[in-house]
Coordinates of C-alpha atoms in Angstrom, one line a residue:
X1 CA 0.4 0.1 -0.1
X2 CA 3.0 2.1 0.5
X3 CA 4.0 2.4 -2.8
X4 CA 0.6 3.1 -3.9
X5 CA 0.1 5.7 -1.8
X6 CA 3.9 7.6 -3.3
X7 CA 2.7 6.3 -6.6
X8 CA -0.4 8.4 -6.8
X9 CA 1.0 11.3 -4.4
X10 CA 3.7 11.6 -7.8
X11 CA 1.3 11.4 -10.0
X12 CA -0.6 14.1 -9.0
X13 CA 2.8 16.3 -8.5
X14 CA 3.5 15.2 -12.1
X15 CA 0.5 16.0 -13.3
X16 CA 0.2 19.7 -11.6
X17 CA 3.9 20.0 -13.5
X18 CA 2.2 19.3 -16.7
X19 CA 4.3 16.3 -17.0
X20 CA 3.1 13.1 -19.1
X21 CA 3.7 9.6 -17.4
X22 CA 3.3 5.7 -17.5
X23 CA 2.6 2.8 -15.3
X24 CA 4.7 0.0 -15.0
X25 CA 3.2 -2.9 -13.3
X26 CA 4.6 -6.7 -12.6
X27 CA 1.5 -8.7 -13.9
X28 CA 3.6 -12.0 -14.1
X29 CA 6.4 -13.8 -12.6
X30 CA 7.6 -17.5 -13.1
X31 CA 10.3 -18.8 -11.3
X32 CA 12.2 -16.5 -8.6
X33 CA 12.6 -12.2 -8.7
X34 CA 13.2 -9.7 -6.7
X35 CA 9.3 -7.4 -6.9
X36 CA 6.5 -10.0 -7.2
X37 CA 3.4 -9.9 -9.4
X38 CA 1.6 -6.2 -8.3
X39 CA 5.1 -4.2 -7.5
X40 CA 4.1 -0.7 -9.8
X41 CA 6.7 1.7 -10.7
X42 CA 5.3 5.3 -12.0
X43 CA 7.6 7.2 -14.8
X44 CA 7.8 10.9 -15.7
X45 CA 8.7 11.8 -19.3
X46 CA 11.7 13.3 -17.6
X47 CA 13.0 9.8 -16.2
X48 CA 11.9 10.2 -12.7
X49 CA 10.8 6.9 -11.0
X50 CA 8.3 5.9 -8.1
X51 CA 8.0 2.8 -6.6
X52 CA 10.4 -0.3 -8.1
X53 CA 9.9 -2.9 -10.1
X54 CA 13.2 -5.1 -9.3
X55 CA 16.0 -4.5 -7.4
X56 CA 17.2 -1.3 -9.4
X57 CA 18.4 -4.0 -12.8
X58 CA 15.5 -3.2 -14.5
X59 CA 14.4 0.3 -13.9
X60 CA 16.9 1.4 -16.6
X61 CA 15.3 -0.4 -19.4
X62 CA 11.4 -0.2 -18.8
X63 CA 12.4 4.0 -18.0
X64 CA 13.6 3.4 -22.0
X65 CA 10.6 1.6 -22.7
X66 CA 8.0 3.6 -20.9
X67 CA 9.3 7.0 -22.6
X68 CA 8.0 5.0 -25.8
X69 CA 4.5 4.2 -24.1
X70 CA 4.4 7.8 -23.7
X71 CA 5.0 8.8 -27.2
X72 CA 2.7 6.1 -28.3
X73 CA 0.2 6.0 -25.6
X74 CA -0.4 2.0 -26.3
X75 CA 0.3 -0.3 -23.9
X76 CA 3.0 -2.7 -24.0
X77 CA 4.1 -6.0 -22.6
X78 CA 7.8 -6.5 -22.1
X79 CA 9.2 -10.0 -20.7
X80 CA 12.6 -10.2 -18.5
X81 CA 14.0 -14.2 -19.0
X82 CA 16.6 -14.3 -16.2
X83 CA 16.9 -17.8 -16.8
X84 CA 19.6 -17.4 -18.7
X85 CA 22.9 -17.2 -17.5
X86 CA 24.3 -14.8 -20.0
X87 CA 22.6 -12.0 -18.6
X88 CA 24.6 -9.8 -20.8
X89 CA 22.1 -10.4 -23.9
X90 CA 19.6 -8.0 -21.6
X91 CA 22.1 -5.4 -20.8
X92 CA 21.5 -5.7 -17.2
X93 CA 22.4 -7.8 -14.3
X94 CA 20.0 -9.5 -12.8
X95 CA 20.7 -12.2 -10.2
X96 CA 17.2 -13.9 -10.4
X97 CA 16.5 -17.1 -12.4
X98 CA 12.7 -16.4 -13.4
X99 CA 10.7 -14.9 -16.6
X100 CA 9.2 -11.4 -15.4
X101 CA 6.6 -10.1 -17.4
X102 CA 5.9 -6.4 -17.1
X103 CA 2.6 -4.2 -18.5
X104 CA 3.5 -0.1 -19.0
X105 CA 0.7 1.4 -20.0
X106 CA 0.2 5.5 -20.6
X107 CA -1.3 7.4 -17.9
X108 CA -3.8 9.8 -20.3
X109 CA -6.7 11.8 -18.8
X110 CA -9.5 8.8 -18.7
X111 CA -11.6 8.9 -16.0
X112 CA -10.4 5.2 -15.2
X113 CA -7.3 5.9 -16.0
X114 CA -4.6 3.0 -13.7
X115 CA -4.0 5.8 -11.3
X116 CA -7.5 6.9 -10.7
X117 CA -8.3 3.2 -10.1
X118 CA -5.5 3.5 -7.2
X119 CA -6.7 6.5 -5.8
X120 CA -10.2 3.9 -5.5
X121 CA -7.8 2.2 -3.7
X122 CA -6.8 3.9 -1.3
X123 CA -9.7 5.8 -0.1
X124 CA -11.7 2.4 0.5
X125 CA -10.0 2.1 3.4
X126 CA -10.2 -1.7 3.0
X127 CA -9.7 -4.9 1.2
X128 CA -9.6 -4.7 -3.0
X129 CA -9.7 -6.2 -5.8
X130 CA -7.9 -4.6 -9.1
X131 CA -8.2 -6.4 -12.5
X132 CA -5.1 -6.2 -14.9
X133 CA -5.4 -7.8 -18.7
X134 CA -2.6 -8.8 -21.1
X135 CA -1.1 -11.2 -23.1
X136 CA 1.9 -13.1 -23.8
X137 CA 0.6 -15.2 -26.4
X138 CA 0.4 -11.7 -28.8
X139 CA 2.5 -8.6 -27.6
X140 CA 1.3 -6.7 -30.5
X141 CA -2.6 -7.5 -29.7
X142 CA -4.1 -5.0 -28.3
X143 CA -3.2 -4.6 -24.3
X144 CA -6.2 -3.8 -21.9
X145 CA -4.3 -3.0 -18.7
X146 CA -5.5 -2.2 -15.8
X147 CA -9.6 -2.4 -16.2
X148 CA -11.5 -2.7 -13.2
X149 CA -11.2 -2.2 -9.4
X150 CA -13.4 -3.8 -6.5
X151 CA -13.9 -2.4 -3.2
X152 CA -15.6 -3.9 -0.6
X153 CA -18.3 -2.6 -0.4
X154 CA -19.3 -4.3 -3.4
X155 CA -18.5 -0.2 -6.0
X156 CA -16.7 -1.2 -8.8
X157 CA -14.9 1.1 -11.2
X158 CA -13.8 -0.3 -14.5
X159 CA -13.4 0.8 -18.2
X160 CA -13.4 -2.9 -20.0
X161 CA -17.1 -3.4 -20.1
X162 CA -16.9 -3.9 -23.2
X163 CA -14.6 -6.9 -22.9
X164 CA -16.7 -10.4 -23.9
X165 CA -15.4 -12.3 -21.0
X166 CA -16.1 -9.2 -18.7
X167 CA -18.9 -10.9 -16.0
X168 CA -16.0 -13.9 -15.9
X169 CA -13.4 -11.5 -15.0
X170 CA -16.1 -9.8 -12.3
X171 CA -17.0 -12.7 -10.9
X172 CA -13.4 -13.6 -10.7
X173 CA -12.5 -10.5 -8.2
X174 CA -15.4 -11.0 -6.5
X175 CA -13.8 -14.8 -5.3
X176 CA -10.4 -13.0 -5.1
X177 CA -12.2 -10.3 -2.5
X178 CA -13.6 -13.0 -0.5
X179 CA -10.8 -15.6 -0.6
X180 CA -8.1 -12.6 -0.1
X181 CA -6.0 -14.3 -2.3
X182 CA -4.3 -12.9 -5.7
X183 CA -5.1 -15.1 -9.0
X184 CA -3.7 -15.5 -12.5
X185 CA -6.8 -16.6 -14.5
X186 CA -6.7 -17.3 -18.3
X187 CA -9.1 -16.5 -20.7
X188 CA -10.2 -16.6 -24.8
X189 CA -10.7 -14.4 -27.4
X190 CA -9.7 -14.2 -30.4
X191 CA -6.3 -14.8 -28.7
X192 CA -5.8 -15.4 -25.0
X193 CA -5.7 -12.9 -22.6
X194 CA -3.9 -13.7 -19.1
X195 CA -5.8 -11.3 -16.4
X196 CA -3.9 -10.6 -13.4
X197 CA -6.6 -10.2 -10.3
X198 CA -5.0 -8.8 -7.3
X199 CA -6.1 -8.6 -4.0
X200 CA -4.8 -5.6 -2.2
X201 CA -4.8 -5.4 1.4
X202 CA -5.6 -2.5 3.1
X203 CA -3.3 0.2 5.3
X204 CA -1.6 -0.8 8.3
X205 CA -3.0 1.4 11.3
X206 CA -0.8 2.3 14.5
X207 CA -2.5 3.6 17.0
X208 CA -0.3 4.8 19.8
X209 CA -1.6 5.6 23.0
X210 CA 1.0 7.7 24.8
X211 CA 3.2 10.9 23.6
X212 CA 5.8 10.5 25.5
X213 CA 9.4 10.8 23.7
X214 CA 9.8 6.8 23.4
X215 CA 6.7 7.0 21.1
X216 CA 9.0 9.6 18.9
X217 CA 10.7 6.8 17.2
X218 CA 8.0 4.5 16.9
X219 CA 5.8 7.2 14.8
X220 CA 9.2 7.9 12.8
X221 CA 9.3 3.9 11.6
X222 CA 5.8 3.1 11.1
X223 CA 4.8 5.9 8.7
X224 CA 8.3 4.9 6.7
X225 CA 5.8 2.0 6.2
X226 CA 3.1 4.4 5.1
X227 CA 0.9 3.1 8.2
X228 CA -2.0 5.9 9.0
X229 CA -0.8 6.9 12.7
X230 CA -2.7 8.2 15.4
X231 CA -1.1 9.4 18.7
X232 CA -3.3 9.5 22.0
X233 CA -2.7 11.3 25.2
X234 CA -4.5 13.0 28.2
X235 CA -1.5 15.4 28.4
X236 CA -1.9 18.0 25.9
X237 CA 2.2 19.7 26.3
X238 CA 3.0 15.6 25.6
X239 CA 0.5 15.4 22.7
X240 CA 1.4 18.5 20.7
X241 CA 1.4 17.4 16.9
X242 CA 4.9 19.7 16.4
X243 CA 6.0 16.5 18.3
X244 CA 4.7 14.1 16.2
X245 CA 4.8 15.3 12.6
X246 CA 4.3 12.0 10.6
X247 CA 1.2 11.5 12.9
X248 CA -2.3 11.9 11.0
X249 CA -4.0 12.6 14.1
X250 CA -3.0 13.6 17.6
X251 CA -5.4 13.7 20.5
X252 CA -5.8 14.6 23.8
X253 CA -8.4 12.5 25.6
X254 CA -9.3 10.8 28.1
X255 CA -9.5 7.4 28.2
X256 CA -13.2 6.7 28.3
X257 CA -13.3 8.7 24.9
X258 CA -9.8 7.8 23.4
X259 CA -11.9 5.0 21.0
X260 CA -14.6 7.3 19.8
X261 CA -11.9 9.3 17.6
X262 CA -10.8 6.5 15.5
X263 CA -11.8 4.2 13.0
X264 CA -11.2 0.7 14.6
X265 CA -11.1 -2.5 11.9
X266 CA -9.0 -5.6 11.0
X267 CA -5.9 -3.5 10.5
X268 CA -5.8 -1.2 13.2
X269 CA -2.9 -1.7 15.8
X270 CA -2.7 -0.4 19.4
X271 CA 0.4 0.2 21.3
X272 CA -0.4 1.4 24.8
X273 CA 2.8 2.9 26.0
X274 CA 1.3 5.9 28.4
X275 CA 3.8 4.4 31.6
X276 CA 0.3 5.8 33.3
X277 CA -1.1 2.3 34.8
X278 CA -4.6 3.8 35.7
X279 CA -4.9 5.4 32.0
X280 CA -3.9 2.2 30.6
X281 CA -6.5 0.0 32.8
X282 CA -9.3 2.6 31.9
X283 CA -8.6 2.3 28.2
X284 CA -8.3 -1.4 27.5
X285 CA -11.2 -1.8 29.4
X286 CA -13.3 0.3 25.9
X287 CA -10.7 -1.3 24.0
X288 CA -10.6 -5.4 24.5
X289 CA -14.8 -5.7 23.9
X290 CA -13.8 -4.3 20.2
X291 CA -11.5 -6.9 19.2
X292 CA -8.7 -5.1 17.5
X293 CA -6.3 -7.9 16.2
X294 CA -3.5 -6.2 18.0
X295 CA -2.8 -4.5 21.2
X296 CA 1.1 -4.1 22.9
X297 CA 1.8 -2.9 26.3
X298 CA 4.7 -1.7 27.2
X299 CA 6.8 -3.1 30.2
X300 CA 6.8 -6.2 32.3
X301 CA 4.3 -8.9 32.2
X302 CA 4.1 -8.5 35.9
X303 CA 2.1 -5.3 35.3
X304 CA 0.1 -6.9 32.1
X305 CA -0.9 -9.5 34.8
X306 CA -2.0 -7.2 36.6
X307 CA -3.6 -5.2 34.4
X308 CA -5.3 -8.3 33.4
X309 CA -7.0 -9.4 36.9
X310 CA -7.9 -6.2 37.9
X311 CA -10.0 -6.0 34.7
X312 CA -11.7 -9.5 35.8
X313 CA -12.4 -8.2 39.2
X314 CA -14.0 -5.6 37.8
X315 CA -16.5 -8.1 36.0
X316 CA -14.5 -8.8 32.5
X317 CA -14.0 -12.2 31.3
X318 CA -10.8 -12.6 30.1
X319 CA -11.6 -15.4 27.2
X320 CA -9.5 -16.9 25.4
X321 CA -10.0 -14.8 22.3
X322 CA -8.8 -11.6 24.0
X323 CA -6.3 -12.9 25.7
X324 CA -5.2 -13.4 22.0
X325 CA -4.8 -10.3 20.8
X326 CA -2.7 -9.1 23.9
X327 CA 0.9 -8.9 23.2
X328 CA 3.1 -7.7 26.3
X329 CA 5.7 -7.6 26.7
X330 CA 5.4 -5.4 23.4
X331 CA 7.7 -6.7 20.6
X332 CA 10.1 -9.4 19.2
X333 CA 12.6 -10.4 20.5
X334 CA 15.7 -9.5 19.2
X335 CA 18.0 -7.5 21.7
X336 CA 16.0 -4.7 21.9
X337 CA 17.8 -1.5 23.8
X338 CA 17.2 2.0 24.1
X339 CA 13.5 3.7 22.7
X340 CA 14.6 3.2 18.5
X341 CA 15.5 -0.4 18.8
X342 CA 12.3 -1.0 21.1
X343 CA 9.8 1.3 18.3
X344 CA 11.9 -1.7 15.8
X345 CA 10.8 -4.4 17.2
X346 CA 7.1 -3.5 18.4
X347 CA 7.0 -2.4 14.5
X348 CA 8.1 -5.9 13.1
X349 CA 5.7 -7.7 15.7
X350 CA 2.8 -6.2 14.9
X351 CA 3.5 -6.8 10.8
X352 CA 3.9 -10.1 11.7
X353 CA 0.9 -10.6 13.5
X354 CA -1.1 -8.9 11.6
X355 CA 0.3 -10.9 8.2
X356 CA 0.4 -14.6 10.2
X357 CA 3.3 -14.4 10.0
X358 CA 5.6 -16.2 13.5
X359 CA 8.4 -13.1 12.9
X360 CA 11.0 -16.1 12.9
X361 CA 14.2 -16.0 10.6
X362 CA 13.7 -16.4 7.3
X363 CA 16.8 -18.6 7.0
X364 CA 14.7 -21.2 9.0
X365 CA 11.8 -21.1 6.5
X366 CA 11.6 -24.6 4.2
X367 CA 8.2 -22.7 1.9
X368 CA 8.9 -20.0 -0.4
X369 CA 9.1 -16.7 1.0
X370 CA 5.9 -14.6 -0.6
X371 CA 2.2 -16.6 -0.7
X372 CA 2.0 -17.9 -4.4
X373 CA -1.0 -17.2 -6.1
X374 CA -3.6 -19.1 -8.1
X375 CA -2.9 -19.9 -11.4
X376 CA -6.3 -20.3 -12.9
X377 CA -6.4 -21.7 -16.6

């Protein structure tokens, strides 16, 4: 999502300056590659790049081809075969072992151009699906490109209604939206087309309860990832927007009213770090019934046990579901010392939990790093 946000911002700036642009997207990967399907990069006519489609080795060649796309105003499918040991044939040092298909689309003033669909994804703030159609069978054929956006409220934005397989595309997009797993699907018209039906996850929202100095590095690291940050504290002198420039919202509130300022969904993580025991007890009493996926609590385990015991004595039943959402002491065990390293461990744990991962070294992972999306013929 961070890449999509950066691309939209870069496009808006280029549009203001009257620059023409193109969007490159990795639509299919066979074998291994640095970036997977769904990676994007915006290219301006003067060579500015936002996002990435590789580790840096394909960008130069993609820039040259994007300028041709901008000039001709026609999408272009480009394939890089890195399975050949002789990378010099491509003029790039790839160091990968796969077949990478990249679609480059011109961004024109069409109401539903690819960037406008990306904006719909950002504004949606929930799960969504993007559909990009291309043909590897006939590269000279018309490449339809990114033609459909489907959001969780079933709002449809499309420019491919005239395609003979549009209804099938829409049905498959609905399935991906329900399953939260991208698919690659083949369709037959006069020639064979492939659709990359991409599931796009929502933006992570981080709510930091506590505006002390140790919250500052946490906001900085989370902002690098593009997370939406809210800082909450009952002390006006601490909850000062000037202290947290990367936070979208800084709220001064009593614990009983704090949640009224926050939209909570399955991608909202809370970190309680007020160093105020009574504030955190009161807030946790409000928070647990709402069932956010992650509640991190800074401090020793004895403090957490005392908080939970006090809440249970007050009549709140600590169910297994509620306890499973609480992470305390907060963060992964990486030997953190100091607020910056603690912030790093907290962000890493949140990302692991929301991605349903265990947070151990990839060295010990026996399966592929990335989830492989379904291929349906």
